[in-house]
Tab-separated table of C-alpha atoms in Angstrom:
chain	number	residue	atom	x	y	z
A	17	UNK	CA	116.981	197.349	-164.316
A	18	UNK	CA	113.421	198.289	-166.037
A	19	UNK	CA	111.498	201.402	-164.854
A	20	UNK	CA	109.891	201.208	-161.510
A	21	UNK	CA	111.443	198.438	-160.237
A	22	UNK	CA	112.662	198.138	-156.983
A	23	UNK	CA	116.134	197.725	-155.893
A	24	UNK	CA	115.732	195.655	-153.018
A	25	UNK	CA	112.107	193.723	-152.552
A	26	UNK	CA	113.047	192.312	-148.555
A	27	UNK	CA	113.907	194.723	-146.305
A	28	UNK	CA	114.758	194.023	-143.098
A	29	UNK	CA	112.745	190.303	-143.192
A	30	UNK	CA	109.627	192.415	-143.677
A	31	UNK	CA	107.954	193.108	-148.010
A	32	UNK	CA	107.742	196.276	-149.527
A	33	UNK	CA	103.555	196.459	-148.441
A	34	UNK	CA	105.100	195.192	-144.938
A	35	UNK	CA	104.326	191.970	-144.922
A	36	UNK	CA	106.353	188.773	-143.428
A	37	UNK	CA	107.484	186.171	-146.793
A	38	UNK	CA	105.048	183.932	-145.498
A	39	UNK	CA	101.853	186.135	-145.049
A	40	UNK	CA	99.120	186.212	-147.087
A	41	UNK	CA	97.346	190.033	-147.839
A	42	UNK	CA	94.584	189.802	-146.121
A	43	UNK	CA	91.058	188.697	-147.564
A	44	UNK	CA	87.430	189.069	-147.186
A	45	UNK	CA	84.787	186.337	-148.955
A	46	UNK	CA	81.017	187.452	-149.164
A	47	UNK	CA	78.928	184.812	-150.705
A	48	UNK	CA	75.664	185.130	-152.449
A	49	UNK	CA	76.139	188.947	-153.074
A	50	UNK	CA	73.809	188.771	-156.559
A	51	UNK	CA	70.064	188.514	-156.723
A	52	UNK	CA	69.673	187.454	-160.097
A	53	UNK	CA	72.844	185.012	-160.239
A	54	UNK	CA	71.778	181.143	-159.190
A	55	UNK	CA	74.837	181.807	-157.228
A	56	UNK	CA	77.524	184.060	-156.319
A	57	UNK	CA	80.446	185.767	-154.227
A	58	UNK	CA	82.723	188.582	-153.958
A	59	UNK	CA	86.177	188.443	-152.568
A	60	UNK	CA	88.715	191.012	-151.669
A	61	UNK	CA	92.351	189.784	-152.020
A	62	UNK	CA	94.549	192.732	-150.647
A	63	UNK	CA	94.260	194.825	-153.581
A	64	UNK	CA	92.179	192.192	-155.888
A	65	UNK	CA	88.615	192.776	-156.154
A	66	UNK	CA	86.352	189.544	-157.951
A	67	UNK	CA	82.825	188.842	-158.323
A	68	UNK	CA	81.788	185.726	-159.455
A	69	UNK	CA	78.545	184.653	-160.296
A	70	UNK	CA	77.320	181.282	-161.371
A	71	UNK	CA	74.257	180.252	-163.438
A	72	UNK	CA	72.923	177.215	-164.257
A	73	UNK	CA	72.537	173.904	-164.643
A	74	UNK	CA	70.750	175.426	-167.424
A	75	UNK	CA	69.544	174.876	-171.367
A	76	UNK	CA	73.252	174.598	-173.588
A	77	UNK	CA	73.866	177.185	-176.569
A	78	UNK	CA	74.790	176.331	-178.738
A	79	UNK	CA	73.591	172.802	-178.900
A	80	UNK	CA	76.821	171.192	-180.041
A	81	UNK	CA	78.577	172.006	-176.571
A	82	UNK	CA	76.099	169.566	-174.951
A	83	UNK	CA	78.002	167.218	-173.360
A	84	UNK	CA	75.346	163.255	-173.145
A	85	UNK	CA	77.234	161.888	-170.153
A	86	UNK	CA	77.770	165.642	-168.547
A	87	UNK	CA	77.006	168.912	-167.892
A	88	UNK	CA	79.507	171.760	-169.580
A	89	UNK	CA	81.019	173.727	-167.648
A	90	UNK	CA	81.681	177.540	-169.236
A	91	UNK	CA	83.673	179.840	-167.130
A	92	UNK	CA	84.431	183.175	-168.178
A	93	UNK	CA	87.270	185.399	-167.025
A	94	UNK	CA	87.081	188.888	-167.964
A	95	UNK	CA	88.716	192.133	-166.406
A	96	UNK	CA	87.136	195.029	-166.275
A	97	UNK	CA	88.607	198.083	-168.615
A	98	UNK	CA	89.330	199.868	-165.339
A	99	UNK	CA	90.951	197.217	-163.425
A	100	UNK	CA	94.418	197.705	-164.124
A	101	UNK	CA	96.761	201.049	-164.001
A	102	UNK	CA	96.623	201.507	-167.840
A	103	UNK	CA	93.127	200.903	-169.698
A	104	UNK	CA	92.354	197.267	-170.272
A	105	UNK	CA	91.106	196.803	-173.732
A	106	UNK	CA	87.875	195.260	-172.859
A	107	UNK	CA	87.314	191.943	-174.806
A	108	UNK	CA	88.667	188.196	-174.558
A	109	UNK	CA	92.093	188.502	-175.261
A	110	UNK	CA	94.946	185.582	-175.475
A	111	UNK	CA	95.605	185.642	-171.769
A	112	UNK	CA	92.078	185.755	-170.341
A	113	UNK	CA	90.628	183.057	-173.071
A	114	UNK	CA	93.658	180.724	-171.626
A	115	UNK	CA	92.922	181.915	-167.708
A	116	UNK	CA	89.299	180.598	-168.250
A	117	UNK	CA	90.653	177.754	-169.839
A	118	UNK	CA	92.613	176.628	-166.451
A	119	UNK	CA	90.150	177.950	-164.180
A	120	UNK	CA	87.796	175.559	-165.869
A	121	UNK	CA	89.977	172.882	-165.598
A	122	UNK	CA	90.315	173.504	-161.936
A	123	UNK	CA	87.058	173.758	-161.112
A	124	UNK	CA	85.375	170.325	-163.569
A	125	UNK	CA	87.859	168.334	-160.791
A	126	UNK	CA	85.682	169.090	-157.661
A	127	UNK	CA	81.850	169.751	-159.443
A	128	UNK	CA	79.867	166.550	-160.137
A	129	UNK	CA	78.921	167.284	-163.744
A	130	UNK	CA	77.830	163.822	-164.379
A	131	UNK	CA	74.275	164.323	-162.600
A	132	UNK	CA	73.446	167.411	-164.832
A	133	UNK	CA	73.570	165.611	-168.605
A	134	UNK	CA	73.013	167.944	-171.405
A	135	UNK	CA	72.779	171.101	-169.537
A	136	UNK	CA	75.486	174.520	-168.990
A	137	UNK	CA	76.882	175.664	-166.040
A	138	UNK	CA	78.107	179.155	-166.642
A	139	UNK	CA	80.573	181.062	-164.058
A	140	UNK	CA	81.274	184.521	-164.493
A	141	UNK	CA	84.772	186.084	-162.681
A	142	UNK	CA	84.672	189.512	-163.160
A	143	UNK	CA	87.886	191.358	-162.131
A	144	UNK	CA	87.157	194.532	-160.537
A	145	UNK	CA	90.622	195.578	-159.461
A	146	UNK	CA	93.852	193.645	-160.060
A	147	UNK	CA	96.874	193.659	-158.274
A	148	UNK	CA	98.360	190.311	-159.222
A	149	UNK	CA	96.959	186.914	-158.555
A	150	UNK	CA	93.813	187.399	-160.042
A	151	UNK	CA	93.595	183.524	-161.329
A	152	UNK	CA	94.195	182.574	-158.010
A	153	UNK	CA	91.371	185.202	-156.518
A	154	UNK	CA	89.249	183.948	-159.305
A	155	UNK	CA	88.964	180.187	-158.535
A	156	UNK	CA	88.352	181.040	-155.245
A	157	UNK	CA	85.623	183.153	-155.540
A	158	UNK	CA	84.506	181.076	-158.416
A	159	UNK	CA	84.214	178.236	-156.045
A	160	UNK	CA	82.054	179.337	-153.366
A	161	UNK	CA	79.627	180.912	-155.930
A	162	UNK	CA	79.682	177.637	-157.135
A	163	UNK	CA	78.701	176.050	-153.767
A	164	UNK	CA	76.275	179.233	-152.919
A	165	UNK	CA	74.503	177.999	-156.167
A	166	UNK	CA	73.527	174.470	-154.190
A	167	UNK	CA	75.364	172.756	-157.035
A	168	UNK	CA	76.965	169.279	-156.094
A	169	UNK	CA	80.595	169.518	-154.762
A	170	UNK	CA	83.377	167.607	-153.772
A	171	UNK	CA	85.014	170.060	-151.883
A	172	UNK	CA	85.357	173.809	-151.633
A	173	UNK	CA	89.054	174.777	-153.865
A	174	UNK	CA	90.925	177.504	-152.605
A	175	UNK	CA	93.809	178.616	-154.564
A	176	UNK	CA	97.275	180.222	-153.717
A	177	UNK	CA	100.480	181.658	-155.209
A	178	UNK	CA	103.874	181.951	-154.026
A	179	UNK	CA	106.697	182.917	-155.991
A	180	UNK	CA	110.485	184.085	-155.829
A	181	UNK	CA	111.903	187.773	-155.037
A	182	UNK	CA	115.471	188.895	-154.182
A	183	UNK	CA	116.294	184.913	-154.326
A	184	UNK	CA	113.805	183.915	-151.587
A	185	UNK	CA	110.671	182.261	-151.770
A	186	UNK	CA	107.798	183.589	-150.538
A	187	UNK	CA	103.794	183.523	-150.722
A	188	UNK	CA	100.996	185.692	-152.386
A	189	UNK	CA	103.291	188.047	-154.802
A	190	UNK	CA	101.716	191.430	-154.844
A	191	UNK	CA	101.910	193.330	-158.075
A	192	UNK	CA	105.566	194.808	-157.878
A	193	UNK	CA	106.798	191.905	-156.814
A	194	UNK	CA	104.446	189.965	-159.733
A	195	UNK	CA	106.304	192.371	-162.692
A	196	UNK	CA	109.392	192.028	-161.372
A	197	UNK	CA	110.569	189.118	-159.700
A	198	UNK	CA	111.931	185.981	-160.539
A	199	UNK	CA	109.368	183.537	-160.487
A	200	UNK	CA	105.347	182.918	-159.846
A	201	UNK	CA	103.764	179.735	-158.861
A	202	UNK	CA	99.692	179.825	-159.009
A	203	UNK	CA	98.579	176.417	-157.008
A	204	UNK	CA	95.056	175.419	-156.397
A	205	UNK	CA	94.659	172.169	-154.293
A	206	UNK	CA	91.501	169.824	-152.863
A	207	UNK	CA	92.123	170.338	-149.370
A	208	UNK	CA	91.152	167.088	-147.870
A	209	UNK	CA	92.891	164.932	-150.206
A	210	UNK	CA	95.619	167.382	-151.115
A	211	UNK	CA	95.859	166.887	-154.356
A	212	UNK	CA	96.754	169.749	-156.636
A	213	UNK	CA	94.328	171.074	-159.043
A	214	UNK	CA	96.235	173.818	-160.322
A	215	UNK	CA	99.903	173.932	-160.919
A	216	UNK	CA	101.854	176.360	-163.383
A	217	UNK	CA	105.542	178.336	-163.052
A	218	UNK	CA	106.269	181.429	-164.567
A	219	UNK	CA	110.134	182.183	-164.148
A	220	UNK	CA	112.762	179.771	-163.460
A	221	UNK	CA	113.466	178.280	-160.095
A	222	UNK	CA	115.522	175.326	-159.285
A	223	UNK	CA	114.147	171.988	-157.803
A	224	UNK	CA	114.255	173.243	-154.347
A	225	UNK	CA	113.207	176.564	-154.864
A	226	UNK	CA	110.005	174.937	-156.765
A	227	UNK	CA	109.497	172.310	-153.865
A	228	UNK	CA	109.627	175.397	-150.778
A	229	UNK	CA	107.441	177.341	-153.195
A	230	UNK	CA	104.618	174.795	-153.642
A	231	UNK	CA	104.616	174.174	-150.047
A	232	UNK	CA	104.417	178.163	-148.833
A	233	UNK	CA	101.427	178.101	-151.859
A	234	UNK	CA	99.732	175.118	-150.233
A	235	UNK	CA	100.222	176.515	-146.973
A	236	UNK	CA	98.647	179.537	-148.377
A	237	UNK	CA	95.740	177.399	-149.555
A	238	UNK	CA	94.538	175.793	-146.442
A	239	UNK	CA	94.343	179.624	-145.356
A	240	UNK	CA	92.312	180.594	-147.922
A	241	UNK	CA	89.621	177.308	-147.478
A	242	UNK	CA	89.055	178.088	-144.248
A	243	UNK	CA	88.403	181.601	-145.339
A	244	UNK	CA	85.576	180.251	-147.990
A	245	UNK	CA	84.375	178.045	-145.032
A	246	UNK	CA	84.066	181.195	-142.854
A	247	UNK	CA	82.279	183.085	-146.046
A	248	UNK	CA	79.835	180.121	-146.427
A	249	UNK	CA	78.947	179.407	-142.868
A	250	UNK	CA	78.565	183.493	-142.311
A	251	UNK	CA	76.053	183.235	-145.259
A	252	UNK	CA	73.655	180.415	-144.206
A	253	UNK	CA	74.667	180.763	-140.557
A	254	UNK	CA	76.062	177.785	-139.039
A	255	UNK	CA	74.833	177.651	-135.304
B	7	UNK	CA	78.388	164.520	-136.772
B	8	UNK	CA	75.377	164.617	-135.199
B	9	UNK	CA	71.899	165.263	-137.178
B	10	UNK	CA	70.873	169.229	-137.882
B	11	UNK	CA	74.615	170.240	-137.999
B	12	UNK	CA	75.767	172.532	-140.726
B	13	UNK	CA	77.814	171.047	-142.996
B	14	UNK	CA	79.648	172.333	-146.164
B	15	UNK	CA	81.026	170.510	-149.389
B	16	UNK	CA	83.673	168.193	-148.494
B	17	UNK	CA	82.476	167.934	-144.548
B	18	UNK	CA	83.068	163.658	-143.854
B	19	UNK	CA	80.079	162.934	-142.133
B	20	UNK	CA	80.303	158.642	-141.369
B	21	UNK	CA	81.515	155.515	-142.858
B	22	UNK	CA	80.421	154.049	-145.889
B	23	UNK	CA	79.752	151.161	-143.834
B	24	UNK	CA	77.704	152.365	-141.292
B	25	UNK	CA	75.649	154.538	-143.894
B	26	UNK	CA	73.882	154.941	-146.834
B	27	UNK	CA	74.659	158.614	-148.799
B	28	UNK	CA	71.674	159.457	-149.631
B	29	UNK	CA	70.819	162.676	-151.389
B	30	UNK	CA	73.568	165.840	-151.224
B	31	UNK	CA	75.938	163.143	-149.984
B	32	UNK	CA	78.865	161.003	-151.798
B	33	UNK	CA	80.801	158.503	-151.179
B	34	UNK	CA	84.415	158.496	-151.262
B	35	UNK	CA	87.033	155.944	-150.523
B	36	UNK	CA	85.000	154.286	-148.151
B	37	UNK	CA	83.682	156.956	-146.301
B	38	UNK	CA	80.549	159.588	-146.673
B	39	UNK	CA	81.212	163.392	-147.483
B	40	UNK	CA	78.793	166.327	-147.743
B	41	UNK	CA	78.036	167.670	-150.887
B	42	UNK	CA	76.259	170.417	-150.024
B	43	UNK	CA	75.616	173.706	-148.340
B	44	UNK	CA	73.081	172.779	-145.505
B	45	UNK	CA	71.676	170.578	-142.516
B	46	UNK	CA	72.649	167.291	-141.878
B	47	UNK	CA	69.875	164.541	-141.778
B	48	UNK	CA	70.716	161.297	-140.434
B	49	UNK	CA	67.498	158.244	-140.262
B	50	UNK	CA	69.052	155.763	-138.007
B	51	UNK	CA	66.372	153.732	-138.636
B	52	UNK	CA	66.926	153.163	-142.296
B	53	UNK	CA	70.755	154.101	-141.439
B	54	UNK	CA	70.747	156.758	-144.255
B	55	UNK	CA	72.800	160.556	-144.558
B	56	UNK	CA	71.217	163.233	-146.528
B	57	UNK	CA	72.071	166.960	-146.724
B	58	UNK	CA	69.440	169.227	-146.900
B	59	UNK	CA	70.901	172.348	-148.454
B	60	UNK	CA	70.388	175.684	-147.084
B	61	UNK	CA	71.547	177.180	-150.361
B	62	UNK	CA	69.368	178.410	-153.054
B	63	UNK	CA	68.878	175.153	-155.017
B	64	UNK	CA	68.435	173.113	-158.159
B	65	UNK	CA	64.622	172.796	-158.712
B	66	UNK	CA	63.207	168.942	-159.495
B	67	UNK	CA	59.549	168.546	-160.329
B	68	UNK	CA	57.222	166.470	-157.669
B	69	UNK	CA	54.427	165.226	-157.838
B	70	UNK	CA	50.995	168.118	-158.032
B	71	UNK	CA	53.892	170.929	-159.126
B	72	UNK	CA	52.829	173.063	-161.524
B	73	UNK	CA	55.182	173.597	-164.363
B	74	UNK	CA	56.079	176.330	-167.181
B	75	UNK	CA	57.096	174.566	-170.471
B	76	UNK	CA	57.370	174.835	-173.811
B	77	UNK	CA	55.736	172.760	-176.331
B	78	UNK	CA	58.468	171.042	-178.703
B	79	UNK	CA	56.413	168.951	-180.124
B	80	UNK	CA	52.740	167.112	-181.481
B	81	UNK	CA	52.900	163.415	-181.761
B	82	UNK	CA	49.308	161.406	-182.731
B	83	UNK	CA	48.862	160.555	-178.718
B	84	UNK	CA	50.761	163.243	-176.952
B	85	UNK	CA	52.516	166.205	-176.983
B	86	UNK	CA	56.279	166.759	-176.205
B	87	UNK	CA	57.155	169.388	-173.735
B	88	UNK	CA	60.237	171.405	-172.635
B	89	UNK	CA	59.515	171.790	-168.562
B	90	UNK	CA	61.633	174.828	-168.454
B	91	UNK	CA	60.153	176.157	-164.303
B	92	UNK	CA	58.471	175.724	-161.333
B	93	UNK	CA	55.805	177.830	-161.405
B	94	UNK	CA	56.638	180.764	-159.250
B	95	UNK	CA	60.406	180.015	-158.974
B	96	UNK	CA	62.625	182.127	-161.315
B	97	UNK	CA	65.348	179.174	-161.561
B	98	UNK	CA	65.589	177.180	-164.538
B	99	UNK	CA	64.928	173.260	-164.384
B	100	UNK	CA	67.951	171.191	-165.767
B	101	UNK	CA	67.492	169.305	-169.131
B	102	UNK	CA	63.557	168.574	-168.150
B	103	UNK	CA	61.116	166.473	-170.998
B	104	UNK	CA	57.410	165.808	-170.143
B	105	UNK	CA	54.422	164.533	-172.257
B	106	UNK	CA	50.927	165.570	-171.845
B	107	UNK	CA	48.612	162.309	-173.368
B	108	UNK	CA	45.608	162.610	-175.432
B	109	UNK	CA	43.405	161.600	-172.272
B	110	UNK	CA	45.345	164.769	-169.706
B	111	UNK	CA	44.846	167.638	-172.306
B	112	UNK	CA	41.379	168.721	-171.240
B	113	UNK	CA	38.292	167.421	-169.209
B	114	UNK	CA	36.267	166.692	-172.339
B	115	UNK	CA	36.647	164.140	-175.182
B	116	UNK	CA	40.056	165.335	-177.360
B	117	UNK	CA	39.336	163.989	-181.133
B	118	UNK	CA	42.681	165.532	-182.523
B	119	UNK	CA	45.593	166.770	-180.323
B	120	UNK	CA	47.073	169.254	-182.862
B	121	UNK	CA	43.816	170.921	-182.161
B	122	UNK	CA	45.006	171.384	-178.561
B	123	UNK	CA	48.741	172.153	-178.476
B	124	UNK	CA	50.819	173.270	-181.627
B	125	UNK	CA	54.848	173.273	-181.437
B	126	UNK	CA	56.651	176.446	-180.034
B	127	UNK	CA	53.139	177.526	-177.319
B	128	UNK	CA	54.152	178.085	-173.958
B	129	UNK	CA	52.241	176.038	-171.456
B	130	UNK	CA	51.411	175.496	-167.723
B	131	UNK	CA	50.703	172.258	-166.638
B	132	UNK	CA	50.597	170.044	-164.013
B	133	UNK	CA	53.090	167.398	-163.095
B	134	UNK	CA	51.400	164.226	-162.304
B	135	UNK	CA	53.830	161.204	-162.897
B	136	UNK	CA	57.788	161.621	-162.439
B	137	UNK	CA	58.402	158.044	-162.357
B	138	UNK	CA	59.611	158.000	-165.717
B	139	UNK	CA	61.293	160.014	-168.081
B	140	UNK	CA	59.625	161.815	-170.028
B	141	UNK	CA	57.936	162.936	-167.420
B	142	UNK	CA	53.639	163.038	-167.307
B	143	UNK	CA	51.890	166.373	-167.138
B	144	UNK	CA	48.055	167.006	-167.303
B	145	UNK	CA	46.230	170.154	-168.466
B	146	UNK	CA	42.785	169.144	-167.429
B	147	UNK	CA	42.211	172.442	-165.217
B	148	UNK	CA	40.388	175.380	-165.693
B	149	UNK	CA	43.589	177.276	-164.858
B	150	UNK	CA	45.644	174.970	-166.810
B	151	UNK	CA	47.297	174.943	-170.386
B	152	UNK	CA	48.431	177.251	-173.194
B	153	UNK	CA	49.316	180.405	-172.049
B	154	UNK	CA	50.598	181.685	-175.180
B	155	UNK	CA	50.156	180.116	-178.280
B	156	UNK	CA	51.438	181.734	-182.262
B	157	UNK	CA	49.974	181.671	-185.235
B	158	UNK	CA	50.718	179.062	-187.383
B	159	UNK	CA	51.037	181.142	-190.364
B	160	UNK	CA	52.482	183.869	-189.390
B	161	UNK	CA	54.161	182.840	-186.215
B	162	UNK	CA	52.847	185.715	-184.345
B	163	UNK	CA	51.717	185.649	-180.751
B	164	UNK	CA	47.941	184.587	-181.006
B	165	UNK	CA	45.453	187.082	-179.348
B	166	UNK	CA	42.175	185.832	-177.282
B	167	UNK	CA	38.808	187.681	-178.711
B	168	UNK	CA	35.136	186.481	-177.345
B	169	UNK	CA	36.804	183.126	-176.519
B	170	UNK	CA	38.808	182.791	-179.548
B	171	UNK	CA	42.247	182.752	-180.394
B	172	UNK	CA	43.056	185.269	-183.078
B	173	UNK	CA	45.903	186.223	-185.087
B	174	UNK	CA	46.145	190.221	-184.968
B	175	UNK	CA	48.344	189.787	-188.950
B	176	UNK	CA	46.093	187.583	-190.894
B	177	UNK	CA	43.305	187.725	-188.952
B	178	UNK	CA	42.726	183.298	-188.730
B	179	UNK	CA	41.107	181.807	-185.931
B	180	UNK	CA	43.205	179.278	-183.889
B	181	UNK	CA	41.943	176.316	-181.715
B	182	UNK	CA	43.945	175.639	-178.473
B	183	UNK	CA	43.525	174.039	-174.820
B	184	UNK	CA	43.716	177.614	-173.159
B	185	UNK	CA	44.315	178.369	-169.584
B	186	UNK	CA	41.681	180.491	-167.526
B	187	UNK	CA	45.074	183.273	-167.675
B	188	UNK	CA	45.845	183.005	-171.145
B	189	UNK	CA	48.156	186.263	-172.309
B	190	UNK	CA	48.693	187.733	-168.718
B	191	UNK	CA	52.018	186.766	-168.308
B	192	UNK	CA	51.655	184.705	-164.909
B	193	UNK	CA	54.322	182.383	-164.865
């Protein structure tokens, strides 16, 4: 047993921040938050704090990243040195160079690059404050900057995780639960087609497990859209 | 969906059948989505969906704009230019070429264009022709045309003096199509 770590993480059917396996900490979308940004949203995630800004389509530097058929899109994750308990050297690091990588990934399946040839689309995620499930926070937020920028979109992408504690599955692992359970499983899906556009496992979990645990996290996903809905429609007021 | 609701990406708004996706609209799988942040339009006459996004949005040149660009550029008819904004609106234009001819530089006879526009000025212009690309600008305005030019030698910014563009290093005289605001910084 490592230092800090809780004996027992379900206690009486209820989490150790109270909450039921299958509840989400609850969360808060503002978009277009930055003047200067092209586009741009903050989110609150229980304890996760992310603003995302997007810029573009703009001119591409360095040249060679131009892209004849399509438009690049550069996303940047970065935490802040004072997001995290202990100082986080500020800088790209191994795990934020590969968390842009994904959230890029993510993100080029819903955005019509192909109208925007030879041009950059840049998204910022900023981590304020982290408290586990800050990929998951990001591409959310990422998306409806991305939308409050008027660039062309399939579909909003919300993004959820759910993971394993004390042999259960459950959804949206808060930090205690992130360093010291069993397993974490980061989904992002297109909500009207359902088809995943994020998928990783950290941790083992057996086929059943993994099957319960993508559901709760999909579950968890359709949550979060209607959240970024909400955000959006708030924003440029629908009736 | 009716027309003037508010829609948001991935909103289906009608069959593919029954309507054309027009602009901030795609098609998917046989059926029309929303690709944007805004008010649904729908012309039943023409039977045709477009979004109008409420968002702040990607700025396209129209006809009569006026445009901030940079010129990349001198060719023997026409020189090549970088439409970078709208004049007025801070957001840049995506991936945007225009040429200004020999005949749209000024109002009088132009003998030599190099005498007009040199590579690397800034320029306003505006947009008359977005048929094709390049797109055609014209500087023949008072108003209209470099707005900050550099020295050719010394590739420093060019200063006006009794009409006349002069460098403030080596002290040559420069001949460009000026604007009226030349060096103020209105863009």
């Amino acid at each position: 047993m490592k230092v800090g770590e809780p004996e027992e993480f379900i206690i009486d059917g209820k989490r150790l921040d109270g909450r039921a396996p299958d509840e989400l900490r609850p969360i808060k979308i503002e978009a277009g938050v930055l003047e200067r940004a092209d586009g741009s949203c903050y989110l609150e995630w229980g304890g996760n704090k992310v603003l995302a800004a997007c810029y573009g389509p703009r001119e591409i530097h360095p040249k060679h990243e131009a892209r004849s058929d399509r438009a690049a899109l550069r996303t940047y994750y970065r935490m802040a040195p004072f997001s995290v308990n202990d100082r986080k050297r500020p800088g790209p690091d191994r795990r934020s160079v590969e968390l842009s990588k994904v959230i890029r990934n993510t993100l080029e399946s819903v955005v019509f690059l192909h109208l925007f040839p030879m041009t950059a689309i840049d998204v910022y995620i900023e981590i304020l404050q982290a408290q586990a499930g800050t990929r998951c926070a990001g591409i959310t937020a990422a998306s409806v900057a991305i939308a409050d920028a008027g660039i062309p979109m399939k579909e909003l992408i919300p993004s959820c995780a759910s993971g394993k504690i004390d042999g259960k599955v459950v959804v949206d692992l808060f930090d205690t639960e992130d360093n010291y359970g069993e397993a974490d499983v980061p989904v992002a899906i297109i909500p009207r087609t359902g088809e995943i556009a994020l998928l990783q496992m950290d941790g083992n979990l057996t086929q059943e497990e993994f099957e319960e645990a993508l559901n709760l996290a999909v579950k968890g996903c359709k949550d979060v859209y209607e959240k970024q809905k909400e955000a959006l429609m708030k924003r440029y007021g629908g009736e | 969906m009716e027309s003037d609701d508010f829609v948001l990406p991935g909103t289906e708004l009608g069959f593919a059948e029954e309507f054309m996706p027009g602009k901030g609209t795609y098609e998917d799988d046989g059926k029309v989505y929303s690709a944007m942040t805004g008010t649904l339009k729908i012309d039943m006459k023409e039977r045709k969906i477009i979004v109008e996004p409420r968002t702040n949005i990607i700025p396209e040149p129209k006809v009569g704009d006026i445009v901030i660009g940079k010129i990349l550029d001198v060719k023997q008819q026409f020189g090549v230019v970088r439409v970078i904004r709208l004049l007025g609106n801070p957001r840049e234009l995506p991936d945007t070429i225009g040429t200004i001819h020999i005949s749209r530089a000024k109002s009088s006879y132009v003998q030599d264009i190099s005498m007009e526009f040199s590579g690397g000025d800034i320029v306003k212009a505006k947009v008359v022709d977005i048929k094709r690309h390049p797109i055609s600008l014209g500087t023949v305005e008072k108003d209209l045309g470099i707005i900050k030019a550099y020295c050719s030698k010394c590739n420093i910014a060019l200063e006006l003096e009794n009409g006349k563009l002069k460098c403030p290093n080596c002290s040559s005289i420069e001949s460009r199509k000026c604007s009226s605001d030349y060096g103020n910084g209105n863009v």
